[in-house]
PDB file of C-alpha atoms in Angstrom:
ATOM      1  CA  MET A   1      39.544  97.218  98.636  1.00 72.00           C
ATOM      2  CA  THR A   2      41.565  94.445 100.291  1.00 76.00           C
ATOM      3  CA  VAL A   3      40.959  91.882 103.043  1.00 73.00           C
ATOM      4  CA  THR A   4      43.172  93.995 105.306  1.00 77.00           C
ATOM      5  CA  GLU A   5      40.994  97.064 104.708  1.00 83.00           C
ATOM      6  CA  ILE A   6      37.796  95.040 105.275  1.00 82.00           C
ATOM      7  CA  ALA A   7      39.238  93.836 108.589  1.00 81.00           C
ATOM      8  CA  LYS A   8      40.119  97.384 109.656  1.00 84.00           C
ATOM      9  CA  LEU A   9      36.680  98.753 108.821  1.00 86.00           C
ATOM     10  CA  ALA A  10      34.919  95.875 110.595  1.00 87.00           C
ATOM     11  CA  GLY A  11      37.191  96.080 113.630  1.00 86.00           C
ATOM     12  CA  VAL A  12      38.246  92.429 113.369  1.00 79.00           C
ATOM     13  CA  SER A  13      41.419  90.548 112.457  1.00 73.00           C
ATOM     14  CA  LYS A  14      42.510  89.744 108.909  1.00 69.00           C
ATOM     15  CA  ALA A  15      42.338  86.037 109.814  1.00 66.00           C
ATOM     16  CA  CYS A  16      38.711  86.497 110.871  1.00 73.00           C
ATOM     17  CA  VAL A  17      37.821  88.023 107.490  1.00 78.00           C
ATOM     18  CA  SER A  18      39.638  85.185 105.711  1.00 72.00           C
ATOM     19  CA  ARG A  19      37.618  82.614 107.670  1.00 71.00           C
ATOM     20  CA  TYR A  20      34.409  84.496 106.834  1.00 78.00           C
ATOM     21  CA  PHE A  21      35.017  84.248 103.080  1.00 76.00           C
ATOM     22  CA  ASN A  22      36.188  80.639 103.311  1.00 69.00           C
ATOM     23  CA  HIS A  23      33.204  79.549 105.448  1.00 64.00           C
ATOM     24  CA  GLY A  24      35.272  78.956 108.569  1.00 66.00           C
ATOM     25  CA  TYR A  25      34.218  79.656 112.141  1.00 67.00           C
ATOM     26  CA  VAL A  26      33.326  83.283 112.872  1.00 72.00           C
ATOM     27  CA  SER A  27      31.196  84.407 115.809  1.00 75.00           C
ATOM     28  CA  GLU A  28      27.770  85.787 114.932  1.00 79.00           C
ATOM     29  CA  GLU A  29      28.737  89.236 116.189  1.00 83.00           C
ATOM     30  CA  LYS A  30      31.838  89.465 113.986  1.00 82.00           C
ATOM     31  CA  LYS A  31      30.050  87.841 111.055  1.00 83.00           C
ATOM     32  CA  GLU A  32      27.465  90.624 111.138  1.00 86.00           C
ATOM     33  CA  LYS A  33      30.166  93.337 111.288  1.00 88.00           C
ATOM     34  CA  ILE A  34      32.002  91.912 108.255  1.00 86.00           C
ATOM     35  CA  LYS A  35      28.747  91.459 106.336  1.00 86.00           C
ATOM     36  CA  LYS A  36      27.820  95.122 106.844  1.00 87.00           C
ATOM     37  CA  VAL A  37      31.212  96.322 105.587  1.00 84.00           C
ATOM     38  CA  VAL A  38      31.063  94.003 102.555  1.00 85.00           C
ATOM     39  CA  GLU A  39      27.576  95.217 101.671  1.00 83.00           C
ATOM     40  CA  ALA A  40      28.514  98.874 102.172  1.00 86.00           C
ATOM     41  CA  THR A  41      31.679  98.647 100.058  1.00 85.00           C
ATOM     42  CA  GLY A  42      30.470  96.170  97.449  1.00 80.00           C
ATOM     43  CA  TYR A  43      33.621  94.130  98.024  1.00 78.00           C
ATOM     44  CA  VAL A  44      33.933  90.918  95.970  1.00 75.00           C
ATOM     45  CA  PRO A  45      36.771  88.520  96.938  1.00 69.00           C
ATOM     46  CA  ASN A  46      39.277  87.444  94.296  1.00 62.00           C
ATOM     47  CA  LYS A  47      38.087  83.968  93.243  1.00 53.00           C
ATOM     48  CA  LYS A  48      41.570  82.724  92.379  1.00 49.00           C
ATOM     49  CA  ILE A  49      42.958  83.754  95.748  1.00 51.00           C
ATOM     50  CA  GLN A  50      39.920  82.304  97.519  1.00 56.00           C
ATOM     51  CA  ALA A  51      40.242  78.990  95.657  1.00 51.00           C
ATOM     52  CA  ALA A  52      43.949  78.790  96.507  1.00 49.00           C
ATOM     53  CA  ALA A  53      43.163  79.443 100.153  1.00 51.00           C
ATOM     54  CA  GLN A  54      40.581  76.672 100.153  1.00 54.00           C
ATOM     55  CA  ASP A  55      43.202  74.208  98.846  1.00 51.00           C
ATOM     56  CA  VAL A  56      45.329  74.791 101.942  1.00 55.00           C
ATOM     57  CA  LYS A  57      44.510  72.406 104.771  1.00 67.00           C
ATOM     58  CA  PRO A  58      43.048  74.211 107.798  1.00 83.00           C
ATOM     59  CA  THR A  59      45.210  74.069 110.925  1.00 90.00           C
ATOM     60  CA  VAL A  60      44.334  73.333 114.546  1.00 94.00           C
ATOM     61  CA  GLY A  61      46.667  74.571 117.289  1.00 95.00           C
ATOM     62  CA  VAL A  62      47.319  72.033 120.070  1.00 96.00           C
ATOM     63  CA  ILE A  63      48.926  73.159 123.339  1.00 95.00           C
ATOM     64  CA  ILE A  64      50.299  70.389 125.586  1.00 94.00           C
ATOM     65  CA  PRO A  65      52.269  70.454 128.864  1.00 90.00           C
ATOM     66  CA  LYS A  66      54.945  67.845 128.030  1.00 87.00           C
ATOM     67  CA  ILE A  67      55.358  65.724 124.907  1.00 85.00           C
ATOM     68  CA  ASN A  68      57.537  63.078 126.607  1.00 85.00           C
ATOM     69  CA  SER A  69      54.749  62.271 129.074  1.00 86.00           C
ATOM     70  CA  GLU A  70      53.150  58.943 128.133  1.00 89.00           C
ATOM     71  CA  SER A  71      49.660  60.147 128.988  1.00 91.00           C
ATOM     72  CA  ILE A  72      50.061  63.300 126.884  1.00 93.00           C
ATOM     73  CA  SER A  73      51.585  61.411 123.936  1.00 94.00           C
ATOM     74  CA  ARG A  74      48.584  59.055 123.979  1.00 95.00           C
ATOM     75  CA  MET A  75      46.269  62.073 123.970  1.00 96.00           C
ATOM     76  CA  VAL A  76      48.143  63.686 121.056  1.00 96.00           C
ATOM     77  CA  ALA A  77      47.934  60.403 119.128  1.00 97.00           C
ATOM     78  CA  GLY A  78      44.137  60.525 119.474  1.00 97.00           C
ATOM     79  CA  ILE A  79      43.974  64.166 118.363  1.00 97.00           C
ATOM     80  CA  SER A  80      46.265  63.491 115.390  1.00 97.00           C
ATOM     81  CA  GLN A  81      44.224  60.486 114.270  1.00 96.00           C
ATOM     82  CA  VAL A  82      41.029  62.539 114.012  1.00 96.00           C
ATOM     83  CA  LEU A  83      42.633  65.626 112.447  1.00 94.00           C
ATOM     84  CA  ASN A  84      44.427  63.550 109.785  1.00 92.00           C
ATOM     85  CA  ARG A  85      41.216  61.690 108.984  1.00 91.00           C
ATOM     86  CA  GLU A  86      39.332  64.947 108.461  1.00 88.00           C
ATOM     87  CA  GLY A  87      42.059  66.698 106.452  1.00 87.00           C
ATOM     88  CA  TYR A  88      43.339  69.100 109.124  1.00 90.00           C
ATOM     89  CA  ARG A  89      46.920  69.943 110.001  1.00 91.00           C
ATOM     90  CA  MET A  90      48.153  70.100 113.610  1.00 94.00           C
ATOM     91  CA  LEU A  91      50.358  72.866 115.002  1.00 93.00           C
ATOM     92  CA  LEU A  92      51.796  71.346 118.193  1.00 94.00           C
ATOM     93  CA  ALA A  93      53.089  73.549 121.032  1.00 94.00           C
ATOM     94  CA  ASP A  94      54.956  71.871 123.928  1.00 93.00           C
ATOM     95  CA  THR A  95      55.033  74.193 126.971  1.00 91.00           C
ATOM     96  CA  GLU A  96      57.348  72.010 129.118  1.00 87.00           C
ATOM     97  CA  ASN A  97      54.991  72.503 132.082  1.00 82.00           C
ATOM     98  CA  SER A  98      55.534  76.273 132.014  1.00 86.00           C
ATOM     99  CA  VAL A  99      52.521  78.517 132.590  1.00 86.00           C
ATOM    100  CA  GLU A 100      54.409  81.403 130.953  1.00 89.00           C
ATOM    101  CA  ASN A 101      55.020  79.272 127.859  1.00 91.00           C
ATOM    102  CA  GLU A 102      51.298  78.438 127.737  1.00 90.00           C
ATOM    103  CA  LEU A 103      50.442  82.130 127.785  1.00 90.00           C
ATOM    104  CA  GLN A 104      53.081  82.881 125.158  1.00 91.00           C
ATOM    105  CA  TYR A 105      51.702  80.254 122.785  1.00 90.00           C
ATOM    106  CA  LEU A 106      48.177  81.584 123.266  1.00 90.00           C
ATOM    107  CA  ARG A 107      49.457  85.062 122.377  1.00 89.00           C
ATOM    108  CA  SER A 108      51.230  83.756 119.277  1.00 87.00           C
ATOM    109  CA  PHE A 109      48.111  81.856 118.201  1.00 87.00           C
ATOM    110  CA  GLN A 110      46.333  85.223 117.962  1.00 78.00           C
ATOM    111  CA  GLN A 111      48.518  85.965 114.927  1.00 73.00           C
ATOM    112  CA  ASP A 112      47.980  82.597 113.212  1.00 72.00           C
ATOM    113  CA  GLU A 113      45.076  81.767 110.921  1.00 76.00           C
ATOM    114  CA  LEU A 114      43.951  78.757 112.933  1.00 87.00           C
ATOM    115  CA  ALA A 115      40.612  76.989 112.602  1.00 88.00           C
ATOM    116  CA  GLY A 116      40.540  76.176 116.307  1.00 91.00           C
ATOM    117  CA  VAL A 117      42.601  75.314 119.394  1.00 94.00           C
ATOM    118  CA  ILE A 118      42.834  72.255 121.657  1.00 96.00           C
ATOM    119  CA  PHE A 119      44.424  73.095 125.008  1.00 96.00           C
ATOM    120  CA  SER A 120      45.544  70.366 127.425  1.00 92.00           C
ATOM    121  CA  ALA A 121      45.451  72.444 130.579  1.00 78.00           C
ATOM    122  CA  THR A 122      46.485  71.840 134.168  1.00 76.00           C
ATOM    123  CA  ILE A 123      45.840  75.359 135.451  1.00 81.00           C
ATOM    124  CA  LEU A 124      43.491  78.010 134.035  1.00 85.00           C
ATOM    125  CA  THR A 125      44.331  81.464 135.379  1.00 86.00           C
ATOM    126  CA  GLU A 126      42.606  84.754 134.659  1.00 90.00           C
ATOM    127  CA  GLN A 127      45.320  85.438 132.049  1.00 91.00           C
ATOM    128  CA  HIS A 128      44.516  82.133 130.342  1.00 90.00           C
ATOM    129  CA  HIS A 129      40.836  83.056 130.165  1.00 89.00           C
ATOM    130  CA  LYS A 130      41.528  86.510 128.671  1.00 91.00           C
ATOM    131  CA  LEU A 131      43.856  85.140 125.996  1.00 90.00           C
ATOM    132  CA  ILE A 132      41.563  82.237 125.078  1.00 89.00           C
ATOM    133  CA  GLN A 133      38.602  84.582 124.688  1.00 86.00           C
ATOM    134  CA  SER A 134      40.674  86.924 122.528  1.00 85.00           C
ATOM    135  CA  LEU A 135      41.348  84.129 120.000  1.00 85.00           C
ATOM    136  CA  ASN A 136      37.775  84.352 118.653  1.00 81.00           C
ATOM    137  CA  ILE A 137      37.920  80.771 117.356  1.00 87.00           C
ATOM    138  CA  PRO A 138      36.541  77.509 118.818  1.00 90.00           C
ATOM    139  CA  VAL A 139      38.532  76.176 121.778  1.00 93.00           C
ATOM    140  CA  VAL A 140      38.311  72.785 123.519  1.00 96.00           C
ATOM    141  CA  ILE A 141      39.992  72.186 126.890  1.00 95.00           C
ATOM    142  CA  LEU A 142      41.330  68.702 127.645  1.00 96.00           C
ATOM    143  CA  GLY A 143      41.903  67.383 131.164  1.00 92.00           C
ATOM    144  CA  GLN A 144      40.007  70.084 133.059  1.00 90.00           C
ATOM    145  CA  GLU A 145      36.325  70.569 133.731  1.00 90.00           C
ATOM    146  CA  THR A 146      35.325  74.169 133.033  1.00 90.00           C
ATOM    147  CA  ALA A 147      32.027  75.946 132.450  1.00 89.00           C
ATOM    148  CA  ASP A 148      33.638  78.565 130.220  1.00 90.00           C
ATOM    149  CA  TYR A 149      34.630  76.354 127.274  1.00 92.00           C
ATOM    150  CA  SER A 150      33.825  73.012 125.723  1.00 94.00           C
ATOM    151  CA  CYS A 151      35.891  70.376 127.531  1.00 96.00           C
ATOM    152  CA  VAL A 152      36.741  66.685 127.767  1.00 97.00           C
ATOM    153  CA  TYR A 153      38.000  65.591 131.176  1.00 95.00           C
ATOM    154  CA  HIS A 154      38.652  62.495 133.288  1.00 95.00           C
ATOM    155  CA  ASP A 155      36.797  61.236 136.338  1.00 96.00           C
ATOM    156  CA  ASP A 156      39.805  62.064 138.529  1.00 95.00           C
ATOM    157  CA  TYR A 157      37.724  62.111 141.694  1.00 96.00           C
ATOM    158  CA  GLY A 158      36.145  58.708 141.013  1.00 98.00           C
ATOM    159  CA  ALA A 159      39.486  57.123 140.107  1.00 98.00           C
ATOM    160  CA  ALA A 160      41.017  58.408 143.358  1.00 98.00           C
ATOM    161  CA  VAL A 161      38.091  57.018 145.358  1.00 98.00           C
ATOM    162  CA  GLU A 162      38.539  53.563 143.813  1.00 98.00           C
ATOM    163  CA  MET A 163      42.309  53.519 144.357  1.00 98.00           C
ATOM    164  CA  THR A 164      41.895  54.576 147.994  1.00 98.00           C
ATOM    165  CA  GLU A 165      39.192  51.929 148.440  1.00 97.00           C
ATOM    166  CA  ARG A 166      41.725  49.292 147.342  1.00 97.00           C
ATOM    167  CA  LEU A 167      44.048  50.416 150.143  1.00 97.00           C
ATOM    168  CA  VAL A 168      41.240  50.409 152.703  1.00 97.00           C
ATOM    169  CA  GLN A 169      40.024  46.951 151.663  1.00 95.00           C
ATOM    170  CA  THR A 170      43.412  45.428 152.503  1.00 92.00           C
ATOM    171  CA  GLY A 171      42.738  46.335 156.139  1.00 90.00           C
ATOM    172  CA  ASN A 172      45.108  49.315 156.256  1.00 87.00           C
ATOM    173  CA  LYS A 173      44.242  52.043 158.752  1.00 91.00           C
ATOM    174  CA  LYS A 174      47.364  54.195 158.528  1.00 96.00           C
ATOM    175  CA  ILE A 175      47.110  55.470 154.964  1.00 98.00           C
ATOM    176  CA  GLY A 176      49.090  58.312 153.472  1.00 97.00           C
ATOM    177  CA  ALA A 177      49.071  60.126 150.144  1.00 98.00           C
ATOM    178  CA  ILE A 178      51.556  61.669 147.750  1.00 97.00           C
ATOM    179  CA  VAL A 179      49.637  64.321 145.840  1.00 95.00           C
ATOM    180  CA  VAL A 180      50.326  67.257 143.523  1.00 90.00           C
ATOM    181  CA  THR A 181      49.522  70.925 143.987  1.00 77.00           C
ATOM    182  CA  SER A 182      45.874  71.843 144.440  1.00 61.00           C
ATOM    183  CA  ARG A 183      46.325  74.515 141.722  1.00 65.00           C
ATOM    184  CA  ASP A 184      45.983  71.569 139.338  1.00 66.00           C
ATOM    185  CA  LYS A 185      42.227  71.032 139.549  1.00 65.00           C
ATOM    186  CA  ALA A 186      42.298  67.516 138.064  1.00 71.00           C
ATOM    187  CA  ALA A 187      45.397  65.552 139.102  1.00 80.00           C
ATOM    188  CA  GLY A 188      45.741  67.812 142.147  1.00 85.00           C
ATOM    189  CA  GLU A 189      42.547  68.994 143.801  1.00 90.00           C
ATOM    190  CA  ALA A 190      40.096  66.366 142.515  1.00 92.00           C
ATOM    191  CA  ARG A 191      42.320  63.356 143.244  1.00 95.00           C
ATOM    192  CA  TYR A 192      43.205  64.582 146.720  1.00 95.00           C
ATOM    193  CA  ARG A 193      39.529  65.183 147.457  1.00 95.00           C
ATOM    194  CA  GLY A 194      38.668  61.638 146.320  1.00 97.00           C
ATOM    195  CA  PHE A 195      41.344  60.249 148.649  1.00 98.00           C
ATOM    196  CA  ALA A 196      40.312  62.336 151.666  1.00 97.00           C
ATOM    197  CA  ASP A 197      36.561  61.725 151.219  1.00 98.00           C
ATOM    198  CA  THR A 198      37.116  57.952 151.044  1.00 98.00           C
ATOM    199  CA  LEU A 199      39.115  57.914 154.277  1.00 97.00           C
ATOM    200  CA  ARG A 200      36.388  59.925 156.003  1.00 96.00           C
ATOM    201  CA  ALA A 201      33.723  57.547 154.679  1.00 97.00           C
ATOM    202  CA  HIS A 202      35.555  54.694 156.457  1.00 97.00           C
ATOM    203  CA  ASN A 203      36.204  56.720 159.629  1.00 96.00           C
ATOM    204  CA  ILE A 204      39.950  56.663 158.966  1.00 96.00           C
ATOM    205  CA  PRO A 205      41.758  59.863 159.958  1.00 93.00           C
ATOM    206  CA  CYS A 206      43.297  61.937 157.168  1.00 94.00           C
ATOM    207  CA  GLU A 207      46.405  62.961 159.087  1.00 94.00           C
ATOM    208  CA  GLU A 208      48.502  65.947 158.064  1.00 94.00           C
ATOM    209  CA  GLN A 209      51.818  64.150 158.585  1.00 96.00           C
ATOM    210  CA  ARG A 210      50.744  61.491 156.083  1.00 97.00           C
ATOM    211  CA  ILE A 211      50.081  63.991 153.252  1.00 96.00           C
ATOM    212  CA  VAL A 212      53.114  64.897 151.125  1.00 96.00           C
ATOM    213  CA  TYR A 213      53.286  66.960 147.930  1.00 94.00           C
ATOM    214  CA  SER A 214      55.215  66.067 144.799  1.00 93.00           C
ATOM    215  CA  ASP A 215      55.558  67.191 141.206  1.00 89.00           C
ATOM    216  CA  PHE A 216      55.040  64.793 138.290  1.00 86.00           C
ATOM    217  CA  ARG A 217      58.590  63.415 138.101  1.00 90.00           C
ATOM    218  CA  LEU A 218      59.687  59.943 139.221  1.00 93.00           C
ATOM    219  CA  GLU A 219      62.504  61.485 141.288  1.00 96.00           C
ATOM    220  CA  SER A 220      59.998  63.676 143.092  1.00 95.00           C
ATOM    221  CA  GLY A 221      57.919  60.590 143.949  1.00 97.00           C
ATOM    222  CA  TYR A 222      61.020  58.992 145.444  1.00 98.00           C
ATOM    223  CA  ASP A 223      61.769  62.098 147.551  1.00 97.00           C
ATOM    224  CA  ALA A 224      58.142  62.440 148.630  1.00 97.00           C
ATOM    225  CA  ALA A 225      58.040  58.824 149.836  1.00 98.00           C
ATOM    226  CA  GLU A 226      61.195  59.443 151.844  1.00 98.00           C
ATOM    227  CA  LYS A 227      59.586  62.480 153.477  1.00 97.00           C
ATOM    228  CA  LEU A 228      56.331  60.620 154.148  1.00 98.00           C
ATOM    229  CA  LEU A 229      58.062  57.674 155.842  1.00 98.00           C
ATOM    230  CA  SER A 230      60.268  59.987 157.892  1.00 97.00           C
ATOM    231  CA  GLN A 231      57.173  61.825 159.175  1.00 97.00           C
ATOM    232  CA  ALA A 232      54.994  58.729 159.603  1.00 97.00           C
ATOM    233  CA  PRO A 233      57.160  55.568 159.586  1.00 97.00           C
ATOM    234  CA  ASP A 234      54.190  53.343 160.518  1.00 96.00           C
ATOM    235  CA  THR A 235      52.355  54.129 157.245  1.00 97.00           C
ATOM    236  CA  GLU A 236      50.737  50.975 155.823  1.00 97.00           C
ATOM    237  CA  GLY A 237      49.334  52.234 152.534  1.00 97.00           C
ATOM    238  CA  ILE A 238      50.146  55.051 150.101  1.00 98.00           C
ATOM    239  CA  PHE A 239      47.810  56.591 147.530  1.00 98.00           C
ATOM    240  CA  CYS A 240      49.755  58.315 144.724  1.00 98.00           C
ATOM    241  CA  ALA A 241      48.226  60.914 142.403  1.00 96.00           C
ATOM    242  CA  THR A 242      50.010  59.459 139.350  1.00 95.00           C
ATOM    243  CA  ASP A 243      51.742  56.248 138.283  1.00 97.00           C
ATOM    244  CA  THR A 244      55.078  58.017 137.882  1.00 95.00           C
ATOM    245  CA  ILE A 245      54.926  59.261 141.473  1.00 96.00           C
ATOM    246  CA  ALA A 246      53.944  55.770 142.643  1.00 98.00           C
ATOM    247  CA  ILE A 247      56.855  54.091 140.825  1.00 97.00           C
ATOM    248  CA  GLY A 248      59.286  56.601 142.342  1.00 98.00           C
ATOM    249  CA  ALA A 249      57.816  55.851 145.782  1.00 98.00           C
ATOM    250  CA  MET A 250      58.158  52.104 145.184  1.00 98.00           C
ATOM    251  CA  GLN A 251      61.850  52.559 144.401  1.00 98.00           C
ATOM    252  CA  TYR A 252      62.362  54.296 147.726  1.00 98.00           C
ATOM    253  CA  LEU A 253      60.382  51.695 149.673  1.00 98.00           C
ATOM    254  CA  LYS A 254      62.340  48.818 148.157  1.00 97.00           C
ATOM    255  CA  GLY A 255      65.586  50.691 148.800  1.00 97.00           C
ATOM    256  CA  ILE A 256      64.927  50.798 152.558  1.00 97.00           C
ATOM    257  CA  GLY A 257      63.898  47.140 152.668  1.00 97.00           C
ATOM    258  CA  LYS A 258      60.112  47.568 152.732  1.00 97.00           C
ATOM    259  CA  LYS A 259      58.177  44.768 151.049  1.00 97.00           C
ATOM    260  CA  ILE A 260      55.296  45.722 148.727  1.00 97.00           C
ATOM    261  CA  PRO A 261      52.467  44.991 149.497  1.00 97.00           C
ATOM    262  CA  GLU A 262      53.324  43.061 152.681  1.00 96.00           C
ATOM    263  CA  ASP A 263      54.729  46.092 154.537  1.00 97.00           C
ATOM    264  CA  VAL A 264      53.253  48.949 152.481  1.00 98.00           C
ATOM    265  CA  SER A 265      50.501  48.794 149.858  1.00 98.00           C
ATOM    266  CA  ILE A 266      50.585  51.387 147.081  1.00 98.00           C
ATOM    267  CA  THR A 267      48.325  52.582 144.239  1.00 98.00           C
ATOM    268  CA  GLY A 268      48.631  55.022 141.324  1.00 98.00           C
ATOM    269  CA  ILE A 269      46.468  56.541 138.583  1.00 97.00           C
ATOM    270  CA  GLY A 270      46.947  56.497 134.809  1.00 95.00           C
ATOM    271  CA  HIS A 271      47.941  52.931 133.824  1.00 96.00           C
ATOM    272  CA  SER A 272      51.207  53.769 132.071  1.00 93.00           C
ATOM    273  CA  ARG A 273      53.218  50.986 130.454  1.00 93.00           C
ATOM    274  CA  MET A 274      55.658  51.053 133.385  1.00 94.00           C
ATOM    275  CA  THR A 275      52.949  49.758 135.741  1.00 96.00           C
ATOM    276  CA  GLU A 276      53.132  46.396 133.931  1.00 95.00           C
ATOM    277  CA  ILE A 277      56.946  46.257 134.006  1.00 94.00           C
ATOM    278  CA  VAL A 278      57.837  47.221 137.585  1.00 96.00           C
ATOM    279  CA  SER A 279      57.987  44.562 140.268  1.00 96.00           C
ATOM    280  CA  PRO A 280      55.574  44.226 141.885  1.00 98.00           C
ATOM    281  CA  THR A 281      53.173  45.444 139.186  1.00 98.00           C
ATOM    282  CA  LEU A 282      51.239  48.554 140.201  1.00 98.00           C
ATOM    283  CA  THR A 283      47.535  48.633 141.014  1.00 98.00           C
ATOM    284  CA  THR A 284      46.192  51.661 139.160  1.00 98.00           C
ATOM    285  CA  ALA A 285      43.236  53.230 137.332  1.00 98.00           C
ATOM    286  CA  HIS A 286      43.310  53.229 133.541  1.00 97.00           C
ATOM    287  CA  LEU A 287      42.416  56.629 132.108  1.00 96.00           C
ATOM    288  CA  PHE A 288      41.431  56.710 128.439  1.00 96.00           C
ATOM    289  CA  TYR A 289      43.913  59.320 127.240  1.00 96.00           C
ATOM    290  CA  LYS A 290      43.865  58.472 123.518  1.00 96.00           C
ATOM    291  CA  SER A 291      40.056  58.412 123.494  1.00 97.00           C
ATOM    292  CA  THR A 292      40.086  61.767 125.290  1.00 97.00           C
ATOM    293  CA  GLY A 293      42.190  63.244 122.493  1.00 97.00           C
ATOM    294  CA  MET A 294      39.897  61.783 119.842  1.00 97.00           C
ATOM    295  CA  GLU A 295      36.749  63.051 121.567  1.00 98.00           C
ATOM    296  CA  GLY A 296      38.266  66.515 122.006  1.00 97.00           C
ATOM    297  CA  ALA A 297      39.249  66.734 118.337  1.00 97.00           C
ATOM    298  CA  ASP A 298      35.811  65.513 117.207  1.00 96.00           C
ATOM    299  CA  MET A 299      34.152  68.088 119.456  1.00 96.00           C
ATOM    300  CA  LEU A 300      36.279  70.909 118.042  1.00 94.00           C
ATOM    301  CA  LEU A 301      35.686  69.950 114.397  1.00 92.00           C
ATOM    302  CA  LYS A 302      31.914  69.858 114.945  1.00 90.00           C
ATOM    303  CA  MET A 303      32.121  73.384 116.357  1.00 89.00           C
ATOM    304  CA  ILE A 304      34.179  74.522 113.346  1.00 86.00           C
ATOM    305  CA  ASP A 305      31.820  72.884 110.838  1.00 79.00           C
ATOM    306  CA  SER A 306      28.658  74.246 112.469  1.00 78.00           C
ATOM    307  CA  GLY A 307      30.057  77.736 113.056  1.00 75.00           C
ATOM    308  CA  MET A 308      28.593  77.566 116.566  1.00 76.00           C
ATOM    309  CA  ASP A 309      30.535  77.683 119.835  1.00 74.00           C
ATOM    310  CA  ILE A 310      28.222  75.452 121.851  1.00 77.00           C
ATOM    311  CA  LYS A 311      29.593  74.749 125.335  1.00 85.00           C
ATOM    312  CA  LYS A 312      29.733  70.989 125.793  1.00 93.00           C
ATOM    313  CA  LYS A 313      31.207  68.850 128.576  1.00 95.00           C
ATOM    314  CA  LEU A 314      32.253  65.214 128.344  1.00 97.00           C
ATOM    315  CA  LYS A 315      33.512  63.244 131.356  1.00 97.00           C
ATOM    316  CA  MET A 316      35.488  60.135 130.474  1.00 97.00           C
ATOM    317  CA  GLY A 317      35.330  56.987 132.578  1.00 95.00           C
ATOM    318  CA  PHE A 318      38.133  54.831 133.990  1.00 97.00           C
ATOM    319  CA  GLU A 319      38.942  51.180 134.572  1.00 97.00           C
ATOM    320  CA  VAL A 320      40.441  49.682 137.746  1.00 98.00           C
ATOM    321  CA  ILE A 321      43.614  47.681 137.001  1.00 98.00           C
ATOM    322  CA  GLN A 322      44.078  45.399 140.002  1.00 97.00           C
ATOM    323  CA  GLN A 323      47.715  44.253 140.212  1.00 97.00           C
ATOM    324  CA  GLU A 324      50.288  43.198 142.790  1.00 98.00           C
ATOM    325  CA  SER A 325      51.149  46.367 144.714  1.00 97.00           C
ATOM    326  CA  CYS A 326      47.916  46.337 146.695  1.00 94.00           C
TER     327      CYS A 326
END
């Protein structure tokens, strides 16, 4: 009798059986199936093989959208710090902002003997949900609030409210926004909602011609600012969903002779290092990316150690960084 045969009889994966014998995470349902087969067959694992397996460091799969993003690299640094401290290895998958790559990595993770997965997600489709559930190991989502899995996420709505408040407090009435797609529930939908709700709270119209969409690149922020000013040249303040977008917008504004903040005030979110270097410095909201990574890794390891997939949510705070652009 082999591990492969045990897995076939129990209707589970070989990796699941391996985790069972090495005291890793296995759902109660699968644990009971394996136990019944072991009892029925009288199977006893090879102690030498089991001891060798226990000497190998367990591995956590980490899926990220873009490694050369400062916010993501800070998050990965936090994850790595915790995993190294606790004797885990990290298998890092960079999807380059491709949903198809995310799905492909989730499929490939089904074949790996991973202890758990940390997924920095921007969009969670039905396909994502099916693949995550098929992994049968603990999963923690970073950057998105979800009821389906344990998650660590930012107060994107609150940060957007505070950044829009800074624009309103300068006396601006004609305020625009450069935002990202609403398919992104955090940087997209939540930040736009924070912006729009704040304008409404101050009886300032949220005008369609002052709302422009961008992706996460600096060049896209530049192009979006050009479009915004062409549609609404009297715009006095611009809320940007990210610092990178804001810095791209600032480049455009300075290029057409607009003074910041005298002619146009501008705010971002994230507090990247560039916000301290650009002139004028950018008013932004500091999000605790490294701490988010650390909290997510801690949450996952507790799930692995306990053998229980308890759904837990943790919302991180933010800090207003008041600088020169507003």
